[in-house]
Coordinates of C-alpha atoms and ligand atoms in Angstrom, one line a residue:
M1 CA 75.4 -66.5 152.7
S2 CA 77.6 -63.7 151.9
P3 CA 77.3 -61.6 148.8
D4 CA 80.5 -63.4 147.5
N5 CA 80.1 -66.7 149.2
Y6 CA 83.4 -66.6 151.0
P7 CA 84.5 -70.4 151.6
V8 CA 84.8 -70.1 155.4
E9 CA 85.4 -73.9 156.0
E10 CA 88.1 -73.8 153.7
L11 CA 89.9 -71.2 155.9
V12 CA 89.4 -73.1 158.9
S13 CA 90.9 -76.5 157.6
A14 CA 93.7 -74.8 156.1
S15 CA 94.5 -73.1 159.4
Q16 CA 98.3 -74.1 160.2
N17 CA 97.4 -73.5 164.0
T18 CA 95.7 -76.5 165.5
D19 CA 94.0 -74.6 168.4
L20 CA 92.5 -71.9 166.1
K21 CA 91.5 -74.8 163.6
R22 CA 89.6 -76.6 166.5
I23 CA 87.9 -73.2 167.6
G24 CA 87.0 -72.8 163.9
E25 CA 85.7 -76.1 163.8
K26 CA 83.6 -75.5 167.0
V27 CA 82.2 -72.5 165.7
L28 CA 81.1 -74.2 162.4
D29 CA 79.9 -76.9 164.5
K30 CA 77.6 -74.2 166.4
Q31 CA 79.2 -75.4 169.8
R32 CA 80.0 -72.8 172.6
L33 CA 83.3 -71.6 173.0
S34 CA 85.0 -71.6 176.6
F35 CA 86.3 -69.1 178.6
D36 CA 90.3 -70.0 177.7
E37 CA 89.2 -70.1 173.8
G38 CA 87.7 -66.7 174.2
V39 CA 91.0 -65.4 175.5
F40 CA 92.9 -67.3 173.2
L41 CA 90.9 -65.9 170.5
F42 CA 92.1 -62.1 171.6
E43 CA 95.7 -63.2 172.0
N44 CA 96.2 -65.2 168.9
A45 CA 93.5 -65.0 165.9
S46 CA 93.9 -62.7 163.0
L47 CA 91.5 -60.1 162.0
S48 CA 91.0 -62.0 159.0
Y49 CA 90.1 -65.6 160.6
A50 CA 88.2 -64.1 163.8
G51 CA 86.1 -61.9 161.3
A52 CA 85.5 -64.5 158.6
L53 CA 84.1 -67.0 161.4
A54 CA 82.2 -63.9 162.9
N55 CA 80.8 -63.2 159.3
W56 CA 79.7 -66.6 159.1
V57 CA 77.9 -66.7 162.4
R58 CA 76.2 -63.5 161.7
E59 CA 74.9 -64.9 158.3
Q60 CA 73.6 -68.1 159.8
L61 CA 71.7 -65.8 162.1
H62 CA 70.6 -62.7 160.1
G63 CA 71.5 -63.5 156.7
N64 CA 72.3 -60.0 155.2
K65 CA 69.6 -58.1 157.4
T66 CA 71.1 -54.9 159.0
Y67 CA 69.2 -53.3 161.4
F68 CA 68.4 -49.8 162.6
N69 CA 65.7 -47.9 164.3
R70 CA 64.4 -44.2 164.1
N71 CA 65.2 -43.1 167.6
F72 CA 66.3 -39.9 169.5
H73 CA 67.7 -39.4 173.3
I74 CA 67.0 -37.6 176.1
E75 CA 69.7 -36.8 178.4
P76 CA 67.9 -35.3 181.6
T77 CA 71.1 -34.2 183.2
N78 CA 75.0 -34.3 183.1
I79 CA 75.1 -33.4 186.9
C80 CA 76.4 -36.7 188.5
V81 CA 77.3 -37.9 191.8
F82 CA 79.6 -40.5 190.8
S83 CA 83.1 -39.7 189.0
C84 CA 83.7 -42.2 186.6
N85 CA 87.5 -41.4 185.2
F86 CA 86.4 -42.3 181.6
C87 CA 83.5 -39.9 181.6
S88 CA 84.0 -36.6 179.4
Y89 CA 80.3 -35.8 180.1
S90 CA 79.5 -35.5 183.7
R91 CA 80.0 -32.5 186.1
L92 CA 80.0 -32.5 189.8
Y93 CA 76.6 -30.9 191.5
A94 CA 79.3 -28.3 193.0
H95 CA 79.9 -27.2 189.5
R96 CA 76.2 -27.4 188.2
E97 CA 76.3 -24.2 186.6
E98 CA 78.5 -26.0 183.8
G99 CA 75.8 -28.6 183.2
W100 CA 72.4 -29.0 182.2
E101 CA 69.3 -30.2 184.0
L102 CA 66.2 -30.7 182.1
G103 CA 62.5 -30.3 183.9
V104 CA 59.6 -32.5 182.9
N105 CA 58.1 -30.0 180.7
E106 CA 61.4 -29.7 179.0
M107 CA 61.7 -33.3 178.3
V108 CA 58.1 -33.5 177.1
D109 CA 59.0 -30.6 174.8
I110 CA 61.7 -32.7 173.2
V111 CA 59.3 -35.3 172.4
K112 CA 56.7 -32.8 171.0
K113 CA 59.5 -31.9 168.5
Y114 CA 58.9 -35.2 166.8
D115 CA 55.2 -34.8 166.7
G116 CA 54.1 -36.3 163.2
Q117 CA 57.4 -37.8 162.6
P118 CA 58.0 -41.7 162.3
V119 CA 60.2 -42.0 165.4
T120 CA 59.7 -45.5 167.4
E121 CA 61.9 -45.1 170.2
V122 CA 63.4 -42.5 172.9
H123 CA 66.3 -43.6 174.8
I124 CA 66.6 -42.0 178.2
V125 CA 70.1 -41.9 180.0
G126 CA 71.9 -39.2 181.9
G127 CA 74.0 -38.3 185.0
V128 CA 72.9 -39.3 188.4
H129 CA 71.6 -36.2 189.6
P130 CA 71.1 -36.3 193.6
K131 CA 67.5 -34.3 193.3
M132 CA 66.0 -36.0 190.3
D133 CA 64.3 -39.1 192.4
L134 CA 62.3 -42.1 191.3
N135 CA 58.9 -39.9 191.5
F136 CA 60.7 -37.3 189.1
F137 CA 61.3 -40.1 186.5
I138 CA 58.1 -41.7 187.0
N139 CA 56.3 -38.5 186.1
V140 CA 58.8 -38.0 183.3
I141 CA 57.9 -41.2 182.0
R142 CA 54.2 -40.7 182.4
E143 CA 54.0 -37.4 180.7
I144 CA 55.9 -38.7 177.7
K145 CA 53.3 -41.8 177.5
N146 CA 50.5 -39.4 177.7
H147 CA 51.8 -37.1 174.8
R148 CA 52.8 -40.1 172.8
P149 CA 51.8 -43.5 173.8
D150 CA 53.1 -45.2 170.6
L151 CA 56.5 -44.2 171.7
H152 CA 58.9 -46.7 173.1
V153 CA 60.6 -45.6 176.3
K154 CA 63.8 -47.2 176.6
G155 CA 65.8 -45.7 179.6
F156 CA 67.8 -45.6 182.7
T157 CA 70.7 -47.8 183.9
P158 CA 71.4 -49.7 186.7
V159 CA 73.8 -46.9 187.8
E160 CA 71.0 -44.8 187.8
L161 CA 68.3 -47.1 188.8
D162 CA 70.3 -48.5 191.6
Y163 CA 70.7 -44.9 193.2
M164 CA 67.1 -44.0 192.5
F165 CA 65.7 -47.0 194.3
R166 CA 68.1 -46.8 197.2
K167 CA 67.2 -43.4 198.0
A168 CA 63.5 -44.2 197.7
K169 CA 64.2 -46.9 199.9
V170 CA 62.4 -49.6 197.5
S171 CA 63.2 -53.0 196.2
T172 CA 64.8 -53.3 192.7
E173 CA 61.5 -55.3 191.8
D174 CA 59.1 -52.4 193.3
G175 CA 61.0 -49.7 191.9
L176 CA 61.1 -51.2 188.4
R177 CA 57.3 -52.3 188.4
R178 CA 56.4 -48.9 189.4
M179 CA 58.6 -47.4 186.4
Q180 CA 56.9 -50.1 184.4
A181 CA 53.4 -49.1 185.2
A182 CA 54.3 -45.5 184.4
G183 CA 55.4 -46.7 180.9
L184 CA 58.8 -47.7 181.0
Q185 CA 59.3 -50.8 178.5
S186 CA 62.9 -51.6 178.2
L187 CA 66.5 -50.8 179.6
P188 CA 69.3 -49.8 177.7
G189 CA 72.7 -51.4 178.2
G190 CA 74.8 -48.9 179.8
G191 CA 76.8 -48.8 182.9
A192 CA 78.3 -52.2 182.6
E193 CA 81.7 -51.0 181.6
I194 CA 84.2 -53.8 182.8
F195 CA 82.6 -56.1 185.5
H196 CA 85.7 -57.4 187.1
P197 CA 86.3 -55.6 190.5
E198 CA 90.1 -55.3 189.5
I199 CA 89.3 -53.0 186.6
R200 CA 85.9 -51.7 187.9
Q201 CA 87.8 -50.2 191.0
Q202 CA 90.2 -48.2 188.8
I203 CA 87.9 -46.8 186.4
C204 CA 84.3 -46.4 188.1
D205 CA 85.0 -47.2 191.8
D206 CA 81.9 -45.6 193.2
K207 CA 78.8 -46.8 191.2
V208 CA 76.8 -49.9 191.3
D209 CA 79.2 -53.1 191.0
A210 CA 78.9 -56.1 188.6
E211 CA 76.2 -58.1 190.8
G212 CA 74.0 -55.0 191.2
W213 CA 74.2 -54.4 187.5
L214 CA 73.2 -58.1 186.7
H215 CA 70.6 -58.2 189.7
I216 CA 68.6 -55.1 188.1
H217 CA 68.8 -56.7 184.5
K218 CA 67.6 -60.1 185.8
T219 CA 64.9 -58.5 187.6
A220 CA 63.9 -56.5 184.9
H221 CA 63.7 -59.6 182.6
S222 CA 61.7 -61.3 185.1
I223 CA 58.7 -58.9 184.9
G224 CA 58.9 -58.9 181.2
M225 CA 61.3 -56.0 180.3
Q226 CA 63.9 -56.7 177.7
S227 CA 67.3 -55.3 177.8
N228 CA 70.8 -54.5 176.2
A229 CA 74.1 -54.8 177.4
T230 CA 77.4 -52.7 176.7
M231 CA 81.1 -53.3 177.4
L232 CA 83.4 -50.2 177.8
Y233 CA 86.4 -51.9 176.0
G234 CA 90.3 -50.6 175.1
H235 CA 91.6 -48.8 178.2
I236 CA 93.3 -50.5 180.8
E237 CA 91.5 -54.0 181.0
K238 CA 93.3 -57.2 179.8
F239 CA 91.6 -59.5 177.4
W240 CA 90.7 -61.9 179.9
H241 CA 88.6 -59.2 181.9
R242 CA 86.6 -58.6 178.4
V243 CA 86.0 -62.6 178.4
D244 CA 84.8 -62.4 182.0
H245 CA 82.8 -59.6 181.2
M246 CA 81.1 -61.4 178.4
E247 CA 80.9 -64.6 180.2
R248 CA 78.7 -63.3 182.9
L249 CA 76.2 -61.7 180.6
R250 CA 76.4 -65.1 178.5
Q251 CA 75.4 -66.8 182.1
L252 CA 72.6 -64.3 182.9
Q253 CA 71.6 -64.7 179.1
D254 CA 71.4 -68.5 179.5
E255 CA 68.8 -68.1 182.5
T256 CA 66.5 -65.4 181.4
G257 CA 66.7 -64.9 177.5
G258 CA 66.0 -61.3 178.2
F259 CA 68.9 -59.5 176.3
N260 CA 68.5 -58.4 172.9
T261 CA 71.8 -56.8 172.0
F262 CA 75.5 -56.7 172.8
I263 CA 77.0 -53.6 172.6
P264 CA 80.9 -53.0 172.6
L265 CA 81.6 -49.2 173.3
K266 CA 85.2 -48.2 172.3
F267 CA 86.7 -46.0 174.9
R268 CA 87.2 -42.6 173.6
N269 CA 89.8 -40.4 175.2
G270 CA 88.8 -36.6 174.9
D271 CA 88.9 -34.6 177.6
N272 CA 88.6 -37.2 180.8
A273 CA 90.6 -38.4 183.6
M274 CA 91.9 -41.3 181.4
S275 CA 92.9 -39.1 178.3
H276 CA 96.4 -40.5 178.8
I277 CA 95.4 -43.9 177.4
A278 CA 95.9 -44.3 173.8
E279 CA 92.3 -45.2 171.8
S280 CA 92.5 -48.7 170.4
S281 CA 92.9 -49.0 166.5
V282 CA 90.4 -49.9 163.8
V283 CA 91.7 -53.6 163.8
E284 CA 91.4 -54.0 167.2
D285 CA 87.9 -52.7 167.0
M286 CA 87.0 -54.9 164.4
R287 CA 88.6 -58.0 166.1
M288 CA 86.6 -56.8 169.1
Y289 CA 83.1 -57.3 167.2
A290 CA 84.0 -60.5 165.8
I291 CA 85.2 -62.1 168.8
A292 CA 82.2 -61.0 170.5
R293 CA 79.9 -62.4 167.8
L294 CA 81.7 -65.6 168.4
Y295 CA 81.9 -65.7 172.2
M296 CA 78.1 -64.4 173.0
D297 CA 76.6 -67.2 171.0
N298 CA 72.8 -66.8 173.0
F299 CA 72.9 -63.1 172.2
P300 CA 70.8 -62.7 169.0
H301 CA 72.4 -59.2 168.1
L302 CA 75.4 -57.4 167.9
K303 CA 75.1 -53.8 167.9
A304 CA 78.1 -51.1 166.6
Y305 CA 77.0 -47.7 168.1
W306 CA 77.8 -45.4 165.1
P307 CA 77.9 -42.1 167.3
M308 CA 80.9 -43.7 169.3
L309 CA 82.6 -45.4 166.4
G310 CA 82.1 -42.9 163.6
R311 CA 79.8 -44.1 160.7
Q312 CA 82.5 -45.4 158.6
N313 CA 83.9 -47.9 161.0
A314 CA 80.3 -48.5 162.0
Q315 CA 79.8 -49.6 158.0
L316 CA 83.0 -51.9 158.4
T317 CA 81.8 -53.5 161.4
L318 CA 79.2 -55.1 159.3
S319 CA 81.7 -57.4 158.1
F320 CA 82.6 -58.6 161.3
G321 CA 79.6 -59.9 163.1
V322 CA 77.5 -56.8 163.5
N323 CA 73.9 -56.8 162.4
D324 CA 72.5 -53.6 164.0
I325 CA 73.9 -50.1 164.0
D326 CA 71.6 -48.2 166.2
G327 CA 69.3 -45.4 164.8
T328 CA 69.0 -42.1 163.4
I329 CA 69.5 -40.1 166.8
D330 CA 69.2 -36.7 165.5
D331 CA 71.8 -35.1 167.2
S332 CA 70.3 -35.6 170.8
T333 CA 73.2 -37.3 172.4
K334 CA 76.6 -35.5 173.9
I335 CA 78.2 -38.4 175.6
Y336 CA 80.4 -39.2 172.5
S337 CA 81.0 -35.9 170.9
M338 CA 82.2 -34.9 174.4
A339 CA 84.8 -37.5 174.9
G340 CA 86.1 -36.8 171.3
S341 CA 84.1 -38.6 168.6
E342 CA 84.3 -37.5 165.3
E343 CA 80.8 -37.4 165.0
Q344 CA 80.5 -34.1 166.8
T345 CA 76.6 -33.5 165.6
P346 CA 75.5 -37.2 165.3
T347 CA 72.5 -37.4 163.0
M348 CA 71.9 -39.6 160.3
S349 CA 68.5 -39.8 158.2
T350 CA 66.9 -42.9 157.4
K351 CA 68.0 -42.5 153.6
E352 CA 71.3 -42.2 155.1
L353 CA 71.4 -45.1 157.2
V354 CA 69.8 -47.1 154.2
T355 CA 72.7 -45.9 152.1
L356 CA 75.3 -46.8 154.3
I357 CA 74.1 -50.3 154.8
K358 CA 73.6 -50.9 151.2
Q359 CA 76.9 -49.7 150.5
V360 CA 78.6 -52.9 151.7
K361 CA 76.0 -55.0 150.2
R362 CA 73.8 -55.8 153.5
E363 CA 70.0 -55.4 153.5
P364 CA 68.6 -52.5 155.6
V365 CA 65.8 -53.4 157.8
E366 CA 64.1 -50.7 160.0
R367 CA 63.2 -52.1 163.3
D368 CA 61.4 -51.0 166.5
T369 CA 63.3 -51.6 169.8
L370 CA 62.2 -55.2 170.1
Y371 CA 63.5 -56.0 166.7
N372 CA 60.0 -56.3 165.0
V373 CA 60.4 -55.5 161.7
I374 CA 58.8 -52.1 160.2
K375 CA 60.3 -52.0 156.9
N376 CA 62.7 -53.9 154.6
Y377 CA 64.4 -51.4 152.4
N378 CA 66.2 -54.0 150.1
D379 CA 64.3 -53.3 147.1
T380 CA 63.3 -49.7 147.9
T381 CA 65.0 -47.3 145.7
L382 CA 65.4 -44.0 148.0
E383 CA 66.7 -40.8 146.7
E384 CA 69.6 -41.3 148.7
P385 CA 72.3 -38.7 149.6
V386 CA 75.6 -39.7 148.2
V387 CA 77.7 -40.8 151.3
N388 CA 80.6 -41.8 149.4
P389 CA 80.4 -41.6 145.9
I390 CA 82.9 -44.3 145.2
L391 CA 81.4 -47.3 147.1
N392 CA 77.7 -46.2 145.1
Ligands
V47_1 O1 77.7 -46.7 180.5 C1 80.9 -42.8 178.7 C2 79.8 -45.4 177.8 C3 77.6 -45.6 178.1 C4 82.7 -43.0 177.5 O2 71.2 -49.9 174.9 C5 81.9 -44.1 177.3 O3 70.9 -49.4 173.2 C6 83.2 -44.7 175.4 O4 75.4 -47.7 177.2 N1 84.2 -43.8 175.9 C7 76.0 -45.1 178.0 N2 82.3 -44.9 176.2 C8 76.0 -45.3 176.4 C9 75.1 -46.6 176.2 C10 74.2 -46.9 175.1 C11 74.6 -46.2 174.0 C12 73.8 -46.6 172.9 C13 72.9 -47.7 172.7 C14 72.6 -48.2 173.7 C15 71.6 -49.1 173.8 C16 73.3 -47.6 174.8 O5 78.4 -45.0 177.3 C17 78.3 -45.7 179.4 C18 79.7 -45.9 179.2 O6 80.2 -47.2 179.1 N3 80.7 -44.0 177.9 N4 81.9 -42.1 178.3 C19 83.9 -42.8 176.7 N5 84.8 -41.8 177.3
SF4_2 FE1 78.0 -40.4 185.9 FE2 77.5 -42.2 184.0 FE3 79.3 -40.2 183.6 FE4 79.7 -42.3 185.5 S1 79.6 -42.5 183.0 S2 80.3 -40.1 185.9 S3 77.8 -42.6 186.2 S4 77.4 -39.7 183.8

């Protein structure tokens, strides 16, 4: 139940639009929305209508609980054999002096910086470097786990994995099993972009396609690894491409149940080959989250990634279906600062995350990568830094 006990049933029954009313009734009856209904919502639903319904779904699933974790990223390199038009971060191998390439020891040194600190997850994602192969990354994972066995290693998108496995001439299952044996525990959601080839061919033509992406996640689920899924929205795609993307994920989730979180990623237009495309408005962002919550009925969690969205907008999403805002990050990722995000040095302390969540009357819960609860901060008074005094 929301803090102000919003009567969403009344909103639905008072709707003047018969189609929106029927969709609202389906949501309240916990029935699955069809493809056409997903598109209809994008085309017709106001933010307040979609938002109230999404908030209802969120509260049915999680009450006021809002999850975060203590994590950091390692980006092994920004050298990349691919040339996605939306990417502000990568550099071609021919220009590698403009980028970075970390060795195994340098990556373990990053992990060592957190010795004695209660971080629970390292997120490893980067460009696709032609010389960083499967054995290299198996070694990286093994050394990290040797140093800190309790740290959950979540890493590598199907874009990186597909390239590594093809080069090593191993099957997806063999490759994933070898990485799992070294200590890889789950996959992040990146590399999904927009699955439909009509859009994918225009924004990231040369990397793994939808079928390849889905196959790698399906295989990961089959060997006991959980994963996340993203969607890069707000550029040249139409609403139905978004629904098509979510539909493919929803179908795979019906089969495997291996996805934890869906993460819509707002296209940021700083310094890339799509900079001429305007970014989506905050209202469109919130509608995106709300409709994702309504459509993705078999995904337990919906995440707003604050380094990409900015912390205040991430806070706003908690009223539009979102129940997770990722983690502390500790200024360890450059993907979004290089794409023009307002978060140029993304770091939030646990206190700041807890404050952010409490300011909008939600219940902060620290989780591990797989959503096991580490600590509920609802009744904990921290000496919180003031994020915005008006809201405190
Ligand atoms: O796949 C790249 C995106 C993704 C831009 O699983 C951009 O917990 C917007 O997937 N504008 C990588 N997006 C990041 C990612 C991720 C992040 C946080 C948490 C998790 C998780 C996964 O970043 C890429 C691509 O879709 N991206 N450039 C850009 N200009
Ligand atoms: Fe390479 Fe990933 Fe950037 Fe595409 S989004 S160019 S695969 S780093």
